[in-house]
Short mmCIF file of C-alpha atoms in Angstrom, two decimals:
data_model
loop_
_atom_site.label_atom_id
_atom_site.label_comp_id
_atom_site.label_asym_id
_atom_site.label_seq_id
_atom_site.Cartn_x
_atom_site.Cartn_y
_atom_site.Cartn_z
CA MET A 287 19.88 22.38 5.76
CA ALA A 288 16.92 24.78 6.06
CA ASN A 289 14.79 22.70 3.71
CA THR A 290 15.63 19.54 5.62
CA SER A 291 14.73 21.16 8.95
CA VAL A 292 11.41 22.43 7.61
CA SER A 293 10.71 19.04 6.08
CA THR A 294 11.48 17.23 9.31
CA LEU A 295 9.26 19.59 11.30
CA LEU A 296 6.35 19.24 8.91
CA VAL A 297 6.54 15.49 8.66
CA ILE A 298 6.76 15.11 12.43
CA LEU A 299 3.68 17.34 12.62
CA PHE A 300 2.04 15.18 9.97
CA TRP A 301 2.87 11.99 11.88
CA GLY A 302 1.78 13.61 15.11
CA LEU A 303 -1.74 14.03 13.81
CA THR A 304 -2.39 10.61 15.24
CA LEU A 305 -2.16 12.00 18.76
CA ALA A 306 -4.07 15.13 17.83
CA THR A 307 -6.98 13.40 16.10
CA GLY A 308 -6.82 9.95 17.66
CA ARG A 309 -9.82 8.96 19.68
CA LYS A 310 -10.62 5.99 21.82
CA LEU A 311 -12.94 3.71 19.94
CA SER A 312 -16.00 2.14 21.39
CA PRO A 313 -16.22 -1.57 22.14
CA LEU A 314 -18.18 -3.70 19.71
CA SER A 315 -21.71 -2.38 19.40
CA THR A 316 -24.78 -3.56 17.56
CA THR A 317 -24.87 -0.73 15.00
CA THR A 318 -23.39 -1.25 11.56
CA THR A 319 -21.72 1.07 9.10
CA LEU A 320 -24.04 2.42 6.43
CA SER A 321 -23.25 1.50 2.84
CA SER A 322 -21.49 4.33 1.07
CA SER A 323 -23.06 5.71 -2.07
CA PRO A 324 -21.41 4.78 -5.39
CA SER A 325 -21.06 8.53 -5.91
CA ASP A 326 -18.52 8.53 -3.08
CA GLY A 327 -16.12 6.27 -4.95
CA ILE A 328 -13.10 6.74 -7.15
CA CYS A 329 -15.08 6.46 -10.38
CA LEU A 330 -17.15 9.62 -10.14
CA SER A 331 -14.49 11.73 -8.47
CA MET A 332 -11.34 10.73 -10.37
CA VAL A 333 -12.04 8.60 -13.43
CA MET A 334 -15.25 9.55 -15.24
CA PRO A 335 -14.17 13.21 -15.60
CA GLN A 336 -11.32 11.82 -17.74
CA GLY A 337 -13.83 10.19 -20.11
CA LYS A 338 -13.09 6.62 -19.02
CA THR A 339 -15.61 3.87 -18.32
CA CYS A 340 -15.55 3.03 -14.62
CA GLU A 341 -17.51 0.72 -12.32
CA GLU A 342 -17.58 0.48 -8.54
CA HIS A 343 -17.53 -3.06 -7.13
CA LEU A 344 -17.80 -4.32 -3.55
CA VAL A 345 -15.84 -7.36 -2.38
CA THR A 346 -16.55 -9.05 0.96
CA THR A 347 -13.68 -10.81 2.70
CA GLN A 348 -13.99 -13.99 4.74
CA ASP A 349 -13.74 -11.95 7.94
CA GLY A 350 -16.52 -9.58 6.88
CA TYR A 351 -14.72 -6.47 5.57
CA ILE A 352 -16.37 -4.92 2.50
CA LEU A 353 -13.78 -3.56 0.10
CA ASN A 354 -14.30 -1.08 -2.70
CA LEU A 355 -12.78 -2.08 -6.03
CA ALA A 356 -12.86 0.28 -9.02
CA ARG A 357 -12.75 -1.12 -12.56
CA ILE A 358 -11.46 1.18 -15.32
CA ARG A 359 -11.38 0.20 -18.98
CA ILE A 360 -11.99 1.31 -22.49
CA ARG A 361 -15.47 0.20 -23.46
CA GLU A 362 -15.44 -3.36 -24.86
CA SER A 363 -11.78 -3.80 -23.90
CA ARG A 364 -10.80 -7.47 -23.85
CA GLY A 365 -7.28 -6.99 -22.54
CA PRO A 366 -6.04 -8.96 -19.52
CA PRO A 367 -6.90 -7.62 -16.06
CA VAL A 368 -4.34 -5.71 -14.00
CA LEU A 369 -4.84 -5.30 -10.25
CA LEU A 370 -3.26 -2.18 -8.71
CA GLN A 371 -2.56 -2.38 -4.96
CA HIS A 372 -1.55 0.75 -3.04
CA GLY A 373 0.77 1.04 -0.06
CA LEU A 374 0.57 2.16 3.56
CA PHE A 375 -1.31 5.42 4.34
CA MET A 376 -2.64 5.48 0.77
CA ASP A 377 -5.69 4.21 -1.11
CA GLY A 378 -6.51 3.45 -4.73
CA ILE A 379 -6.23 7.13 -5.65
CA THR A 380 -2.46 6.51 -5.39
CA TRP A 381 -2.59 5.44 -9.04
CA LEU A 382 -4.54 8.55 -10.13
CA LEU A 383 -2.66 11.38 -8.42
CA LEU A 384 -0.67 12.24 -11.52
CA PRO A 385 -2.17 13.86 -14.65
CA SER A 386 -4.07 11.39 -16.82
CA ASN A 387 -1.26 11.11 -19.37
CA GLN A 388 1.19 10.18 -16.60
CA SER A 389 -0.77 8.01 -14.14
CA LEU A 390 -0.23 4.26 -14.31
CA ALA A 391 -3.95 3.42 -14.13
CA PHE A 392 -4.82 5.48 -17.20
CA LEU A 393 -1.71 4.44 -19.14
CA LEU A 394 -2.67 0.79 -18.64
CA VAL A 395 -6.23 1.47 -19.76
CA ASP A 396 -5.01 3.33 -22.85
CA ASN A 397 -2.88 0.29 -23.66
CA GLY A 398 -5.92 -1.97 -23.64
CA PHE A 399 -5.70 -3.48 -20.16
CA ASP A 400 -8.70 -4.06 -17.89
CA VAL A 401 -7.63 -2.13 -14.78
CA TRP A 402 -8.84 -2.88 -11.25
CA VAL A 403 -7.94 -0.48 -8.42
CA ALA A 404 -7.96 -1.96 -4.92
CA ASN A 405 -8.73 -0.13 -1.67
CA THR A 406 -7.50 -1.79 1.52
CA ARG A 407 -9.73 -2.14 4.59
CA GLY A 408 -9.92 1.00 6.70
CA THR A 409 -9.31 3.42 3.83
CA LYS A 410 -11.91 5.98 2.78
CA PHE A 411 -13.86 3.80 0.35
CA SER A 412 -13.46 0.50 2.25
CA ARG A 413 -14.81 1.22 5.72
CA GLN A 414 -17.81 -1.11 5.67
CA HIS A 415 -18.19 -4.44 7.45
CA THR A 416 -20.95 -7.02 7.57
CA SER A 417 -21.36 -6.59 11.33
CA LEU A 418 -18.73 -4.25 12.83
CA PRO A 419 -19.03 -0.45 12.87
CA SER A 420 -15.87 1.31 11.75
CA ASN A 421 -15.74 3.25 15.02
CA SER A 422 -15.30 0.07 17.08
CA SER A 423 -12.01 -1.31 18.36
CA ASP A 424 -12.88 -4.72 16.89
CA TYR A 425 -13.06 -3.23 13.39
CA TRP A 426 -9.41 -2.12 13.70
CA ASN A 427 -8.14 -5.40 15.15
CA TRP A 428 -5.90 -6.36 12.21
CA SER A 429 -2.43 -6.02 10.77
CA TRP A 430 -1.05 -6.74 7.30
CA ASP A 431 -1.37 -10.46 8.13
CA GLU A 432 -5.10 -10.07 7.50
CA LEU A 433 -4.44 -8.29 4.20
CA VAL A 434 -2.45 -11.37 3.16
CA ALA A 435 -4.98 -13.87 4.48
CA HIS A 436 -8.22 -12.10 3.50
CA ASP A 437 -8.10 -8.86 1.46
CA LEU A 438 -5.76 -10.03 -1.29
CA PRO A 439 -7.32 -13.49 -1.84
CA ALA A 440 -10.87 -12.05 -1.89
CA THR A 441 -9.88 -9.35 -4.39
CA PHE A 442 -7.98 -11.78 -6.61
CA LYS A 443 -10.86 -14.25 -6.64
CA TYR A 444 -13.39 -11.54 -7.45
CA VAL A 445 -11.42 -10.22 -10.43
CA HIS A 446 -10.56 -13.71 -11.67
CA ASP A 447 -14.13 -14.99 -11.41
CA LEU A 448 -15.62 -11.93 -13.12
CA THR A 449 -13.12 -11.70 -15.97
CA GLY A 450 -12.34 -15.40 -16.40
CA GLN A 451 -8.67 -14.48 -16.83
CA LYS A 452 -5.45 -14.57 -14.85
CA MET A 453 -4.26 -11.10 -13.89
CA HIS A 454 -1.14 -8.98 -13.75
CA TYR A 455 -0.45 -7.43 -10.35
CA VAL A 456 1.19 -4.10 -9.48
CA GLY A 457 2.03 -3.35 -5.87
CA HIS A 458 3.74 -0.36 -4.28
CA SER A 459 5.37 -0.50 -0.85
CA GLN A 460 3.02 -2.42 1.52
CA GLY A 461 1.27 -3.62 -1.63
CA THR A 462 4.45 -5.54 -2.48
CA LEU A 463 4.84 -6.89 1.05
CA ILE A 464 1.42 -8.52 1.15
CA ALA A 465 1.90 -10.01 -2.32
CA LEU A 466 5.33 -11.45 -1.48
CA ALA A 467 4.00 -12.88 1.78
CA ALA A 468 1.03 -14.50 0.01
CA LEU A 469 3.22 -15.92 -2.77
CA SER A 470 5.63 -17.35 -0.20
CA GLN A 471 2.66 -19.38 1.06
CA ASP A 472 1.71 -20.60 -2.43
CA GLN A 473 -1.40 -18.39 -2.48
CA LEU A 474 -2.80 -16.66 -5.57
CA LEU A 475 -0.53 -18.37 -8.11
CA ASN A 476 -3.35 -20.03 -10.04
CA MET A 477 -4.86 -16.57 -10.72
CA LEU A 478 -1.66 -14.64 -11.47
CA ARG A 479 0.12 -13.90 -14.77
CA SER A 480 2.92 -11.74 -13.40
CA ALA A 481 3.80 -9.36 -10.55
CA ALA A 482 5.32 -5.88 -10.68
CA LEU A 483 6.91 -4.76 -7.42
CA LEU A 484 7.59 -1.02 -7.08
CA SER A 485 9.65 0.00 -4.02
CA PRO A 486 9.51 -3.62 -2.84
CA ILE A 487 9.17 -4.32 0.87
CA ALA A 488 10.19 -7.81 1.92
CA TYR A 489 12.45 -6.62 4.73
CA VAL A 490 12.77 -3.26 6.49
CA GLY A 491 15.56 -3.92 9.00
CA GLN A 492 17.92 -1.59 7.15
CA LEU A 493 15.56 1.29 6.38
CA THR A 494 17.07 4.73 6.84
CA SER A 495 13.87 6.79 7.23
CA PRO A 496 14.50 8.76 10.44
CA LEU A 497 10.80 9.15 11.09
CA ALA A 498 9.90 5.46 10.68
CA LYS A 499 13.01 4.31 12.53
CA ASN A 500 12.43 6.65 15.44
CA ALA A 501 8.77 5.65 15.74
CA ALA A 502 9.67 1.94 15.80
CA GLU A 503 12.55 2.28 18.25
CA ASN A 504 10.46 4.35 20.63
CA PHE A 505 7.42 2.04 20.47
CA ILE A 506 5.14 4.90 19.38
CA ALA A 507 2.47 2.62 17.89
CA GLU A 508 2.45 0.43 20.99
CA SER A 509 2.00 3.52 23.17
CA LEU A 510 -0.96 4.69 21.10
CA TYR A 511 -2.51 1.22 21.24
CA ASN A 512 -2.15 1.18 25.02
CA LEU A 513 -3.90 4.55 25.12
CA GLY A 514 -6.88 2.99 23.37
CA ILE A 515 -6.16 4.51 19.94
CA PHE A 516 -6.79 1.61 17.55
CA GLU A 517 -7.25 3.61 14.34
CA PHE A 518 -3.95 5.13 13.23
CA ASN A 519 -5.30 8.28 11.61
CA MET A 520 -2.94 10.99 10.38
CA ARG A 521 -5.60 13.09 8.67
CA GLY A 522 -7.05 16.11 10.43
CA ASP A 523 -8.87 18.83 8.48
CA SER A 524 -7.32 21.76 10.34
CA VAL A 525 -3.77 20.48 9.94
CA ILE A 526 -4.29 19.55 6.28
CA LYS A 527 -5.50 23.11 5.69
CA PHE A 528 -2.48 24.47 7.55
CA LEU A 529 -0.11 22.41 5.41
CA LYS A 530 -1.83 23.48 2.19
CA ASP A 531 -1.69 27.16 3.18
CA LEU A 532 1.96 26.75 4.15
CA CYS A 533 2.80 25.21 0.80
CA ASN A 534 0.81 27.73 -1.23
CA ASN A 535 1.71 30.97 0.50
CA THR A 536 5.17 30.78 2.07
CA GLY A 537 7.40 29.79 -0.83
CA ILE A 538 8.41 26.57 0.92
CA ASP A 539 9.06 23.68 -1.46
CA CYS A 540 6.57 21.22 -0.02
CA THR A 541 7.91 18.32 -2.05
CA ASN A 542 10.29 18.15 0.94
CA LEU A 543 7.28 17.41 3.13
CA LEU A 544 7.78 13.69 2.56
CA THR A 545 11.58 13.57 2.69
CA SER A 546 12.06 12.53 6.31
CA PHE A 547 9.72 9.61 5.73
CA THR A 548 10.35 8.48 2.14
CA GLY A 549 13.85 9.71 1.32
CA GLN A 550 14.77 12.55 -1.05
CA ASN A 551 12.36 12.18 -3.97
CA CYS A 552 13.88 13.34 -7.23
CA CYS A 553 10.92 13.98 -9.44
CA LEU A 554 7.90 15.43 -7.63
CA ASN A 555 6.28 18.50 -9.15
CA PRO A 556 5.42 20.90 -6.28
CA SER A 557 1.78 20.93 -7.41
CA ILE A 558 1.47 17.22 -6.61
CA VAL A 559 1.56 17.95 -2.86
CA ASN A 560 -1.78 19.75 -2.98
CA VAL A 561 -3.28 16.87 -4.95
CA PHE A 562 -1.83 14.44 -2.41
CA LEU A 563 -3.28 16.37 0.53
CA ASP A 564 -6.71 16.45 -1.13
CA HIS A 565 -6.91 12.65 -0.81
CA GLU A 566 -4.19 11.28 1.45
CA PRO A 567 -3.00 10.12 3.94
CA GLN A 568 -5.44 7.34 4.79
CA SER A 569 -6.00 5.49 8.04
CA THR A 570 -4.57 2.14 8.94
CA ALA A 571 -4.84 0.01 12.08
CA THR A 572 -2.54 0.87 14.97
CA LYS A 573 -1.98 -2.90 15.24
CA ASN A 574 -0.65 -2.78 11.67
CA MET A 575 1.82 -0.09 12.69
CA ILE A 576 2.94 -2.26 15.61
CA HIS A 577 3.51 -5.15 13.20
CA LEU A 578 5.60 -3.00 10.85
CA SER A 579 7.55 -1.65 13.83
CA GLN A 580 8.35 -5.21 14.88
CA MET A 581 9.76 -5.83 11.39
CA ILE A 582 11.95 -2.72 11.61
CA ARG A 583 13.30 -3.59 15.07
CA GLU A 584 13.88 -7.29 14.40
CA GLY A 585 14.84 -7.30 10.73
CA THR A 586 12.56 -10.26 10.06
CA THR A 587 9.34 -10.81 8.14
CA SER A 588 7.09 -12.77 10.47
CA MET A 589 3.45 -12.79 11.42
CA PHE A 590 2.29 -10.44 14.15
CA ASP A 591 4.08 -11.10 17.44
CA TYR A 592 1.74 -10.91 20.42
CA GLU A 593 4.88 -10.86 22.58
CA ASN A 594 3.24 -13.33 24.90
CA ARG A 595 3.93 -17.05 24.67
CA ASP A 596 0.36 -18.05 25.49
CA GLU A 597 -1.15 -15.62 22.96
CA ASN A 598 1.22 -16.79 20.24
CA MET A 599 0.39 -20.41 21.08
CA LYS A 600 -3.31 -19.55 20.89
CA HIS A 601 -3.01 -17.94 17.46
CA TYR A 602 -0.22 -19.98 15.86
CA GLY A 603 0.20 -23.17 17.84
CA GLN A 604 3.81 -22.21 18.61
CA PRO A 605 5.52 -19.80 21.03
CA THR A 606 6.85 -17.49 18.32
CA PRO A 607 5.08 -16.20 15.20
CA PRO A 608 5.64 -18.08 11.93
CA VAL A 609 8.02 -16.56 9.40
CA TYR A 610 7.04 -15.68 5.85
CA ASP A 611 9.73 -17.65 4.02
CA MET A 612 10.73 -15.63 0.94
CA THR A 613 12.88 -18.51 -0.32
CA ARG A 614 9.62 -20.23 -1.26
CA LEU A 615 8.77 -17.67 -3.95
CA PRO A 616 8.22 -19.61 -7.20
CA ASN A 617 11.19 -19.33 -9.59
CA ASP A 618 9.03 -19.36 -12.70
CA LEU A 619 6.74 -16.45 -11.79
CA PRO A 620 7.35 -13.45 -14.08
CA ILE A 621 8.47 -10.57 -11.83
CA PHE A 622 9.22 -6.93 -12.65
CA LEU A 623 11.04 -5.30 -9.72
CA SER A 624 12.00 -1.63 -9.57
CA TYR A 625 13.79 0.04 -6.66
CA GLY A 626 15.44 3.39 -5.97
CA GLY A 627 18.82 4.39 -4.61
CA ALA A 628 17.35 7.26 -2.56
CA ASP A 629 14.48 5.26 -1.04
CA ALA A 630 14.56 5.46 2.75
CA LEU A 631 11.77 2.88 3.27
CA SER A 632 12.60 0.28 0.64
CA ASP A 633 16.31 0.60 1.35
CA VAL A 634 18.82 -0.72 -1.16
CA LYS A 635 20.33 -3.10 1.45
CA ASP A 636 16.93 -4.62 2.21
CA VAL A 637 16.12 -4.98 -1.50
CA GLN A 638 19.50 -6.61 -2.08
CA ARG A 639 18.56 -9.16 0.57
CA LEU A 640 15.45 -10.00 -1.45
CA LEU A 641 17.41 -10.08 -4.71
CA GLU A 642 19.88 -12.52 -3.16
CA ILE A 643 16.94 -14.83 -2.50
CA LEU A 644 15.86 -14.38 -6.14
CA LYS A 645 19.33 -15.22 -7.53
CA ASP A 646 18.10 -18.63 -8.73
CA HIS A 647 14.95 -17.18 -10.31
CA ASP A 648 14.46 -18.14 -13.95
CA ALA A 649 16.56 -15.56 -15.79
CA ASP A 650 13.94 -14.91 -18.45
CA LYS A 651 11.24 -14.38 -15.80
CA LEU A 652 12.90 -11.63 -13.74
CA VAL A 653 13.42 -8.00 -14.74
CA VAL A 654 15.21 -5.81 -12.18
CA GLN A 655 15.30 -2.04 -12.65
CA TYR A 656 17.39 0.25 -10.46
CA ARG A 657 16.79 4.01 -10.46
CA ASN A 658 19.62 5.65 -8.56
CA ASP A 659 17.75 8.94 -8.05
CA TYR A 660 14.32 7.56 -7.11
CA ALA A 661 12.87 7.53 -3.59
CA HIS A 662 9.66 5.99 -2.30
CA ALA A 663 7.08 8.53 -3.52
CA ASP A 664 8.63 8.91 -6.99
CA TYR A 665 7.16 5.57 -7.99
CA VAL A 666 3.58 6.82 -7.67
CA MET A 667 3.90 10.62 -7.82
CA GLY A 668 7.03 11.31 -9.87
CA GLU A 669 6.43 13.33 -13.03
CA ASN A 670 9.01 11.18 -14.86
CA ALA A 671 7.66 7.83 -13.64
CA HIS A 672 5.55 7.28 -16.77
CA ARG A 673 8.70 7.32 -18.88
CA ASP A 674 11.20 5.82 -16.43
CA VAL A 675 9.12 3.04 -14.88
CA TYR A 676 5.61 2.65 -16.32
CA GLU A 677 6.55 2.26 -19.98
CA PRO A 678 9.06 -0.55 -19.23
CA LEU A 679 6.49 -2.13 -16.89
CA ILE A 680 3.78 -2.12 -19.57
CA SER A 681 6.24 -3.60 -22.07
CA PHE A 682 6.98 -6.34 -19.54
CA PHE A 683 3.28 -7.11 -19.16
CA ARG A 684 2.90 -7.38 -22.93
CA LEU A 685 5.60 -10.06 -23.01
CA GLN A 686 3.66 -12.17 -20.52
#
């Protein structure tokens, strides 16, 4: 009980950083964000020290966001490309938090794959735009709809055009949601070999995360938006330092830090929390948090609801937002799906709803893995994930 109470307190503090560090953003101005130096990217900080070849690429979306994309490979590797897409509050470093012999990015490289690590708009390495400064409200005027419509297609096309090959895709959490939504609209299929969905999010109406549920039911994101806080930023230097000191000096098991949000993770080494806090959490748009809150409250997977008939008509040509129809997922697409019994965000009941839709999927094209003890963070930070999840995933890719 004591651990749970401490965990709840810390995570609420963590979540509450938004109010502590949130600032009203300026209206659209004429200044633009300076290009970040390549030395600021994932390659120099996380990959090259491990002796791997790494390149930083910039991808511009149709709506002007400039995304950082890291390419990791063994020199002269001719293996098929794999695109790694992180989840909410994370960036591409998600796939590099674990030691090099355990992280999915490096394991794929060592197995001959050409690995591409995506960074969603608004995260540390993807805060440029062709005309909007990142401190403007217009820069943060997006939800995961725009990740489906712009970020994912631009990234897919860039990798496909440069390599001349179809790619494998790995998504975690929100990274699965945007892929499922795009595939339900017949996007990306001509560039895709297979998709691996870790902690899949197609529905969140049954999630049990007390923190996420409470925030949605109490319209926290909407309140912040109405206060003029358009960047949902949970990272504050003073609080990150406080959490690190707390974890290092008090004997508290800080793997419980995430429990009230993700569920009880089985397999996190306590040292991973310090690594996590060195790089995460990352910002997202407050509008994105509103969109996810709508999904939690309504149990549906629809486009952003402006909750105003005229606004919805203006954006969609109908009074209610269109639904992403998961029944339209192609039955012949090779899918590897892994979910956990302790996951409070990708809840078993919500995953079962997706699996019911996939019941007519070609039997030889669908691999479903259930890990009873896994929660949400285990899939990207668990010290056993390389053995439990990544090795079967890589074997699946080889079959495709």
